[in-house]
Coordinates of C-alpha atoms in Angstrom, one line a residue:
Chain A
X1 CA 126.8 84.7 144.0
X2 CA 123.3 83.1 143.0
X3 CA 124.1 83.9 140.0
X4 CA 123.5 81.3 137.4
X5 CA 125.0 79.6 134.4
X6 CA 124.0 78.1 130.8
X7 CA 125.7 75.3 129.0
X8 CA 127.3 75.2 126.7
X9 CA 128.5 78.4 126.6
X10 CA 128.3 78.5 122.7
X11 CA 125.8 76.3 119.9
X12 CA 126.5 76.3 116.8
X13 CA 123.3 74.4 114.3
X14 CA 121.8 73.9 111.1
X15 CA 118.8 76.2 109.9
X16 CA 115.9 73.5 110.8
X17 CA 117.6 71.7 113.2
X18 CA 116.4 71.9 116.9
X19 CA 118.8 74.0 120.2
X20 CA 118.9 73.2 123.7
X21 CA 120.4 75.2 126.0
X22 CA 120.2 74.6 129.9
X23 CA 120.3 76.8 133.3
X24 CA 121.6 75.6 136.6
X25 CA 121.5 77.6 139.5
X26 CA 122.1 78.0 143.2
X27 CA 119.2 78.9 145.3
X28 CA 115.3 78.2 145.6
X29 CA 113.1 80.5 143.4
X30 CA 109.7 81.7 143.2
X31 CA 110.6 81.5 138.9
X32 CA 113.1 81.1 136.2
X33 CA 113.1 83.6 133.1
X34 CA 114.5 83.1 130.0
X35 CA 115.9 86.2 127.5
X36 CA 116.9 86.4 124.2
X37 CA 119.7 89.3 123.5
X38 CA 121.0 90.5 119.7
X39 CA 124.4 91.7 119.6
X40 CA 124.5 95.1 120.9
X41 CA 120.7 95.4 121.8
X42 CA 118.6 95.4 125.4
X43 CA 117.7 92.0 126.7
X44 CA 114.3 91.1 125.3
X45 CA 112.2 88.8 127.6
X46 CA 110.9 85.4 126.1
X47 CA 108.8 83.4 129.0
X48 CA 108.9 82.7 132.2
X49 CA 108.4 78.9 134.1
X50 CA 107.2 78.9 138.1
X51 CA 108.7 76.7 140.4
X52 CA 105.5 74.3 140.5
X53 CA 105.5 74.2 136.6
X54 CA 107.3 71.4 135.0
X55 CA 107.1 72.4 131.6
X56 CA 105.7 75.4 129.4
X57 CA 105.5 76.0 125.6
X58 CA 105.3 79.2 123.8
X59 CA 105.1 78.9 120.3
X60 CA 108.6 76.8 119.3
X61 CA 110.4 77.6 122.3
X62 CA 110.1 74.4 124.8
X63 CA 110.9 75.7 128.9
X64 CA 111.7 72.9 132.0
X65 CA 111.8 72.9 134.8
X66 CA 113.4 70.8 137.5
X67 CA 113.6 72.4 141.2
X68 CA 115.3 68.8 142.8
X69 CA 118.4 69.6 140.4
X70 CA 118.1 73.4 140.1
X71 CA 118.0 73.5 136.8
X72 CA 116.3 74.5 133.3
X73 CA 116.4 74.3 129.4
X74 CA 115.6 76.0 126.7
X75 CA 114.4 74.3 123.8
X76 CA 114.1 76.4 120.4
X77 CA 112.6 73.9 117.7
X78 CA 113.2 74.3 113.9
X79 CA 115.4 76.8 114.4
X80 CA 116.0 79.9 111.8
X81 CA 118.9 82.2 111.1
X82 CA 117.2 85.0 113.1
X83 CA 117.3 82.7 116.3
X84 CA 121.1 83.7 116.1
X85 CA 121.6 85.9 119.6
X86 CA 122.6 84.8 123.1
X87 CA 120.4 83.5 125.7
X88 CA 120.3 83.9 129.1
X89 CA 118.3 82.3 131.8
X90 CA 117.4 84.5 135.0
X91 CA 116.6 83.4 138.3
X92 CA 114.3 85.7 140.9
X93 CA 115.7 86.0 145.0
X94 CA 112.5 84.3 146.9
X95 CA 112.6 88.0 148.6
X96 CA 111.9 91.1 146.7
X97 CA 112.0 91.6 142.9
X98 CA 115.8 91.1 142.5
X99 CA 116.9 88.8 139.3
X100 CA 119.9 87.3 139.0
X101 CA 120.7 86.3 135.2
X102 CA 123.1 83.6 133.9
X103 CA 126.2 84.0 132.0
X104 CA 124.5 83.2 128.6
X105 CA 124.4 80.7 125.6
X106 CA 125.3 82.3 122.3
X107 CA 123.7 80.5 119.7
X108 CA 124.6 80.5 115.9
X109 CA 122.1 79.2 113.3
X110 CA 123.7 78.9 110.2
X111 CA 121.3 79.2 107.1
Chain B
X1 CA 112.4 98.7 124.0
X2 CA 109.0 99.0 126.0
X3 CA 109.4 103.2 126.4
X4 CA 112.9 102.5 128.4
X5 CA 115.7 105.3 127.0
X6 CA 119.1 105.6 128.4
X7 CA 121.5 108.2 128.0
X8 CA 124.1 108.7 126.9
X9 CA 124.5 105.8 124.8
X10 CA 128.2 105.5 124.2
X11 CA 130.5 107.4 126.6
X12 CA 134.7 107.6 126.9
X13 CA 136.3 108.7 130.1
X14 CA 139.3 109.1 132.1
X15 CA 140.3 107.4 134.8
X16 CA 139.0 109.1 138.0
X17 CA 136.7 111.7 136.3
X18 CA 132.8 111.4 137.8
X19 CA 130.3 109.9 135.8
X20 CA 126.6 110.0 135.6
X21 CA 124.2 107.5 133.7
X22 CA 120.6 108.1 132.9
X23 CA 117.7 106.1 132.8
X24 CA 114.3 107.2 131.7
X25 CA 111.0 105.5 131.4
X26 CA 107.7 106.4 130.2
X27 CA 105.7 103.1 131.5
X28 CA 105.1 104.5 134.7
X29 CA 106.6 101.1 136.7
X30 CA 107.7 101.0 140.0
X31 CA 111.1 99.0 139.7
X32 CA 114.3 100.2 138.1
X33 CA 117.4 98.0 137.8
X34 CA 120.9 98.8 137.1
X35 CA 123.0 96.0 135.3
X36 CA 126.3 96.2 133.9
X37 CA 127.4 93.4 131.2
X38 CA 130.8 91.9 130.9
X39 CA 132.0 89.1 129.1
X40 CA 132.0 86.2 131.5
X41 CA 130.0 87.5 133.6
X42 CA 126.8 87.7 132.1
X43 CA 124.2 90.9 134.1
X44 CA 125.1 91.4 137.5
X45 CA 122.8 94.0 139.2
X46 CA 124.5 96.7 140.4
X47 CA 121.7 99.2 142.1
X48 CA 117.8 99.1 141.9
X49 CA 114.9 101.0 143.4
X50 CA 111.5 100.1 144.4
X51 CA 110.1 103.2 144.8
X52 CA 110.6 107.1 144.7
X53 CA 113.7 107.7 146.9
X54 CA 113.9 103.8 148.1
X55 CA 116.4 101.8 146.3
X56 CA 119.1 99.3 147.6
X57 CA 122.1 97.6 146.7
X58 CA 122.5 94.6 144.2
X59 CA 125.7 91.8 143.9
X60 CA 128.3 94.6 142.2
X61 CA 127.4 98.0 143.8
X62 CA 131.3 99.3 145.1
X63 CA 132.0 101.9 143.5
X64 CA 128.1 102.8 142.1
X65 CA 125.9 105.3 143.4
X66 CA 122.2 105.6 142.5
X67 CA 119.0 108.7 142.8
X68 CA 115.7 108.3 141.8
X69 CA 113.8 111.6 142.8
X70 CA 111.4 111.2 140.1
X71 CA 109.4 107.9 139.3
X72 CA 110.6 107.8 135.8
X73 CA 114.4 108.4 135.9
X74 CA 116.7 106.7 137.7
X75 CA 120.6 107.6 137.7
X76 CA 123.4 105.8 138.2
X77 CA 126.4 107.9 139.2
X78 CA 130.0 106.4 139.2
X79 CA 132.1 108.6 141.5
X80 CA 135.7 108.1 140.3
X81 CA 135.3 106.2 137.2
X82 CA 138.0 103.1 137.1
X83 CA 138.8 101.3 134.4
X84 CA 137.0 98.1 135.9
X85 CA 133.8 99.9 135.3
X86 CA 134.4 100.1 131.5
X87 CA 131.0 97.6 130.4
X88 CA 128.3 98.2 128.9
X89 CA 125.4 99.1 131.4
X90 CA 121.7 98.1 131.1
X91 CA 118.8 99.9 132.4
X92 CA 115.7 97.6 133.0
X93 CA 112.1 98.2 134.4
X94 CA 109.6 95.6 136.1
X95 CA 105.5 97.3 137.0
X96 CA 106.1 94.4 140.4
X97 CA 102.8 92.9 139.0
X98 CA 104.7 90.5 137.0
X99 CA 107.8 89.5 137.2
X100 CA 108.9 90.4 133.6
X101 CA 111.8 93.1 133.0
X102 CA 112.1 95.0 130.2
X103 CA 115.6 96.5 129.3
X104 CA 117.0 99.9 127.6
X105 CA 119.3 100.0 125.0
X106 CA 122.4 100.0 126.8
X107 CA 125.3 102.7 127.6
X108 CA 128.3 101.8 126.7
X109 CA 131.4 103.3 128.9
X110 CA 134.8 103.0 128.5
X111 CA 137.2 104.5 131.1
X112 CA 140.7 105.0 130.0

């Protein structure tokens, strides 16, 4: 399977404090996504990091990159209550427009 | 949910019965996915389609069968429903000029 997978599986934090979640996976890519999911909704997209990008930043969330290690994280800074969802990271096949997403990171935020 | 709808949304069976899932979009994109969520397991594609009439396989497609006739629906028909394929099953949507997907709502099916 090219299939990824986040660690840890589960974060629990402090309202303010900062999360960091990470991606490893299998294969060379074209890019990594990452996705946000509430319980019991559709996966909502959150930004995306090409493979000769290092780093990206999209308002607090924090995306890198290293391709050498096959590998990503997710920083969220600050974090708030209504971070609380799970993440997953998704990976592209270098041929046609087939994703292959991660087993997730549910992350708590307590207020 | 980006003008994705699926149908229906929750869904009991039995064992061996056949089942059809719906997906319908209003964006006009070219790619349509089929995911099925498990706990675990994270989404594992299941079917897509590129295309009118064109689709192909994904990592989990035994026991999955998949028609797209028109450009915005695409169904997802499970044979003889087992109780393996009890999951919750996403529908997602890509235009191919980015690589962004943007998901439905979900179906949930249970097979008893």
């Amino acid at each position: 399977s090219q299939q990824g997978e986040e660690d840890p599986q589960a974060l629990s934090i402090q309202e303010g404090e900062n999360a960091t979640m990470n991606c490893s996976y299998k294969t060379s890519i074209n890019n990594l996504q990452w996705y946000r999911q509430n319980s019991g909704r559709g996966l909502v997209h959150l930004i995306l990091i090409r493979s000769n990008e290092r780093e990206k930043h999209s308002g607090r969330l924090r995306v890198t990159l290293d391709t050498s290690k096959k590998s990503s994280s997710l920083l969220i800074t600050a974090s708030r209550a209504a971070d609380t969802a799970s993440y997953f990271c998704a990976t592209d096949a270098r041929t046609g427009n087939q994703f292959y997403f991660g087993t997730g990171t549910s992350l708590t935020v307590i207020p | 949910d980006a003008g994705i709808t699926q149908s229906p949304r929750h869904k009991v069976t039995e064992t061996g019965t056949p089942v059809t899932l719906r997906c319908h979009q209003t964006e006009n994109h070219r790619y349509m996915y089929w995911y099925r969520q498990d706990p675990g397991h994270g989404l594992r594609l299941i079917h897509y389609s590129y295309g009118v009439k064109d689709t192909d396989k994904g990592e989990v497609s035994d026991g999955y069968s998949v028609s797209r006739s028109k450009t915005e629906d695409f169904l997802l028909t499970l044979e003889s429903a087992t109780s393996s394929q009890t999951s919750v099953y996403f529908c997602a949507i890509n235009s191919g000029g980015s690589y962004e997907q943007y998901f439905g709502p979900g179906t949930r099916l249970t097979v008893t």
